[in-house]
Short mmCIF file of C-alpha atoms in Angstrom, two decimals:
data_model
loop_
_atom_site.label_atom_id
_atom_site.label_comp_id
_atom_site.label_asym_id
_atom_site.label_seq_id
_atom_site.Cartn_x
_atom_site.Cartn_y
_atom_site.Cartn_z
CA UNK A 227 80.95 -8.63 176.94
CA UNK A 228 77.98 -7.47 178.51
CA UNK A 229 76.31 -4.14 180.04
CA UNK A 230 79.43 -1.47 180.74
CA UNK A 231 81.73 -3.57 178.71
CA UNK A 232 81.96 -6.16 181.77
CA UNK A 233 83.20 -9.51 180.82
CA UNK A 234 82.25 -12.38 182.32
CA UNK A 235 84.45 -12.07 185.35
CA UNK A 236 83.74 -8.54 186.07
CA UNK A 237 79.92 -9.33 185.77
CA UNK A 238 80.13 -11.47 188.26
CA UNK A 239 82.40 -9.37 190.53
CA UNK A 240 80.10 -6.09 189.75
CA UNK A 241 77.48 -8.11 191.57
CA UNK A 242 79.44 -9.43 194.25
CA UNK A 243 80.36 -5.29 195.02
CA UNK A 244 76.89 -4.44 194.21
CA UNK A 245 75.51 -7.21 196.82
CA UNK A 246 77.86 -6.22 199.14
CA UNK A 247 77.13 -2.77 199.32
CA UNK A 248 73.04 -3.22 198.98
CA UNK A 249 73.85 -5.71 202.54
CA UNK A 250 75.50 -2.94 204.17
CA UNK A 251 72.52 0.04 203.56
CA UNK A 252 70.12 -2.46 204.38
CA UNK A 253 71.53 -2.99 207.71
CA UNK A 254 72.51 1.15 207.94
CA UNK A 255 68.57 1.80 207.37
CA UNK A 256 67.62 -0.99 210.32
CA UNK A 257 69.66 1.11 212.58
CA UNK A 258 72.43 -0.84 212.71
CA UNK A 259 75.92 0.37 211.54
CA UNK A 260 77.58 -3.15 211.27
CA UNK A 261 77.42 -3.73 207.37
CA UNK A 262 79.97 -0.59 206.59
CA UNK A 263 81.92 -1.98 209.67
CA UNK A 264 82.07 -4.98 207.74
CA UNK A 265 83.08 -3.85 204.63
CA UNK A 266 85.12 -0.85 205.27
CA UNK A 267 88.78 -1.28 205.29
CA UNK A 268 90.58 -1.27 208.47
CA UNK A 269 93.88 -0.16 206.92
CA UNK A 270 93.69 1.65 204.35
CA UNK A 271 90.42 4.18 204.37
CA UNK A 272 89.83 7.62 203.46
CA UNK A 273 86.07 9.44 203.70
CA UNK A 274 84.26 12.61 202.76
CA UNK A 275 80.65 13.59 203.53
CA UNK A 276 79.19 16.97 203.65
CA UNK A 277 78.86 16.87 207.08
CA UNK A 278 82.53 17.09 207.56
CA UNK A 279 84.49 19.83 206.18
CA UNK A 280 87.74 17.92 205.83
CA UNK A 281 88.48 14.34 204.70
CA UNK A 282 89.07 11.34 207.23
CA UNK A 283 91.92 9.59 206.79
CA UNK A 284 91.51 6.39 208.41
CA UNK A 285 89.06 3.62 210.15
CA UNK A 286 89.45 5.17 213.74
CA UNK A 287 88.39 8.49 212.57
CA UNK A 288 85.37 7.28 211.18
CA UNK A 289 84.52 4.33 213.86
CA UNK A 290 82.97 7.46 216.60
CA UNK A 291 80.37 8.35 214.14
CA UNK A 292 79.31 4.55 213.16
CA UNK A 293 79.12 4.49 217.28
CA UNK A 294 77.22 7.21 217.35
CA UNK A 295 74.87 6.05 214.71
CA UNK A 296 74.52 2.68 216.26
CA UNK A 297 70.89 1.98 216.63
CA UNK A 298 69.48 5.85 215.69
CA UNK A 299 69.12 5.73 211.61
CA UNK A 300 65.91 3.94 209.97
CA UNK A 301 64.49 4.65 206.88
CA UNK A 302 61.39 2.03 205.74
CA UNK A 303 63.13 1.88 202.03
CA UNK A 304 65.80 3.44 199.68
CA UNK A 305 65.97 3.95 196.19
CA UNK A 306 69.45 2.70 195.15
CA UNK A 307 70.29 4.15 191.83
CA UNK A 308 71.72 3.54 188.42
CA UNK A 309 74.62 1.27 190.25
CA UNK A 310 77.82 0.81 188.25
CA UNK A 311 80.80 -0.70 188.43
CA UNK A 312 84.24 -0.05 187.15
CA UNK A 313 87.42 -1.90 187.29
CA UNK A 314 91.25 -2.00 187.43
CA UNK A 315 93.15 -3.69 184.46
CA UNK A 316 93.57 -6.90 186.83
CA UNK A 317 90.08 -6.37 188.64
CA UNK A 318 91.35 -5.83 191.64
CA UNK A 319 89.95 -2.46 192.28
CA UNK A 320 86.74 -2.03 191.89
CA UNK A 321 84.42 1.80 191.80
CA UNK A 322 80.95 1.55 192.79
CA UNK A 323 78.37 4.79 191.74
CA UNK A 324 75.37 5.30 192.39
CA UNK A 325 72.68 7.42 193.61
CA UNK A 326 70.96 7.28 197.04
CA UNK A 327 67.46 8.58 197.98
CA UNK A 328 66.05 7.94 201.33
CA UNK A 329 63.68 9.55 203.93
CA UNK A 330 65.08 8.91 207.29
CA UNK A 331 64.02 9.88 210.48
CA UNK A 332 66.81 12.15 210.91
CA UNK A 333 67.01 13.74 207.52
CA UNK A 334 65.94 12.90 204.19
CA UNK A 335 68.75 12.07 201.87
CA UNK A 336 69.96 12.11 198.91
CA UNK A 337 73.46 11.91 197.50
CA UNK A 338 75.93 10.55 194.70
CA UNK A 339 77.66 7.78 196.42
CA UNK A 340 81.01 6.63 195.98
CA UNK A 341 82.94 3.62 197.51
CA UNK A 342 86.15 2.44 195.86
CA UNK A 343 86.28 -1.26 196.87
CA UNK A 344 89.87 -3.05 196.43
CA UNK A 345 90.70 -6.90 197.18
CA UNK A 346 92.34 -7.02 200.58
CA UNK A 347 93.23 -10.88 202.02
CA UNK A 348 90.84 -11.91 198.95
CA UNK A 349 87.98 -9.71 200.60
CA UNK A 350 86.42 -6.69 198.68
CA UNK A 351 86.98 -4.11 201.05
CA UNK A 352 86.24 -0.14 201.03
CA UNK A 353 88.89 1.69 200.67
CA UNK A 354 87.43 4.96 199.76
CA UNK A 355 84.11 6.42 200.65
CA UNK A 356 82.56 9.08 199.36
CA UNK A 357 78.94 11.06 199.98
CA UNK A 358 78.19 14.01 197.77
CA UNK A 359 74.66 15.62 198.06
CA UNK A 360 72.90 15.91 194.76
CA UNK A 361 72.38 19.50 194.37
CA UNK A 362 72.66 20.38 198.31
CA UNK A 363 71.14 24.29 196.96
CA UNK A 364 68.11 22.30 197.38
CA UNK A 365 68.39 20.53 200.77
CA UNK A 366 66.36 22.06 203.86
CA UNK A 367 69.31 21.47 206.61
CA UNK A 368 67.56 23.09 209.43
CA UNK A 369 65.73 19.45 209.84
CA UNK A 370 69.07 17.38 210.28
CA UNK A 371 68.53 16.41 214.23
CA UNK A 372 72.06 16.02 216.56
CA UNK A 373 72.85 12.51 216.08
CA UNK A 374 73.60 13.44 211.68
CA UNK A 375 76.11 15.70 212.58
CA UNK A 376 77.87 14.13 215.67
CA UNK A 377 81.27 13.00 214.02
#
């Protein structure tokens, strides 16, 4: 056993989620929404963010505001947080936490981050997507510019 409890397996398999998701914000802070495209499930996805008021329910409700983001979100660096990893009894479903802290140039974030990743076709795959701000009482929202809030 190792750090959470992992064993062996799920060691390996927290990294694989980890990587995966560190790929996809690397990519989402070049401008360029094609990591969460990659690795967000095209059948079976749910997503909350405070900019919404109500959950989306699928891929195609979500795919307008990746277009919209396309090319408009940079940030020079992130702080990605305290990253864990928990598992199903047959590791096939797999919750990723952490914390996210980033100045963008459309507004400077920071949120507890959720994805619930689950083996599809032997892919790790988003099923669940979550972005809570971390004490929002605190956030200045009269600098998030159009593009943040298009979806």
């Amino acid at each position: 056993m190792s750090e959470f409890g992992y064993t062996d397996e799920q060691k390996m398999l927290a990294e694989e989620i980890i990587q995966l998701e560190i790929n996809a914000l690397n990519r989402w802070f070049d401008g360029d929404v094609s990591g969460y495209r990659k690795i967000w499930s095209k059948t079976n996805f749910s997503y909350f963010d405070i900019a919404k008021p109500l959950r989306i329910d699928s891929y195609g409700e979500i795919e307008p505001f990746l277009d919209d983001l396309e090319g408009k979100l940079f940030a020079e660096n992130y702080d990605f947080v305290n990253p864990r990893v928990q598992f199903s009894n047959d590791n096939q479903t797999g919750i990723l936490t952490y914390q996210l802290h980033a100045k963008t140039n459309l507004i400077d974030t920071h949120y507890n981050c959720i994805e619930v990743f689950q083996k599809e076709n032997g892919k790790w795959q988003v099923i669940h997507s979550c972005w809570a701000a971390i004490r929002p009482m605190d956030w200045d929202y009269s600098t998030i510019k159009a593009a943040a809030l298009s979806f």
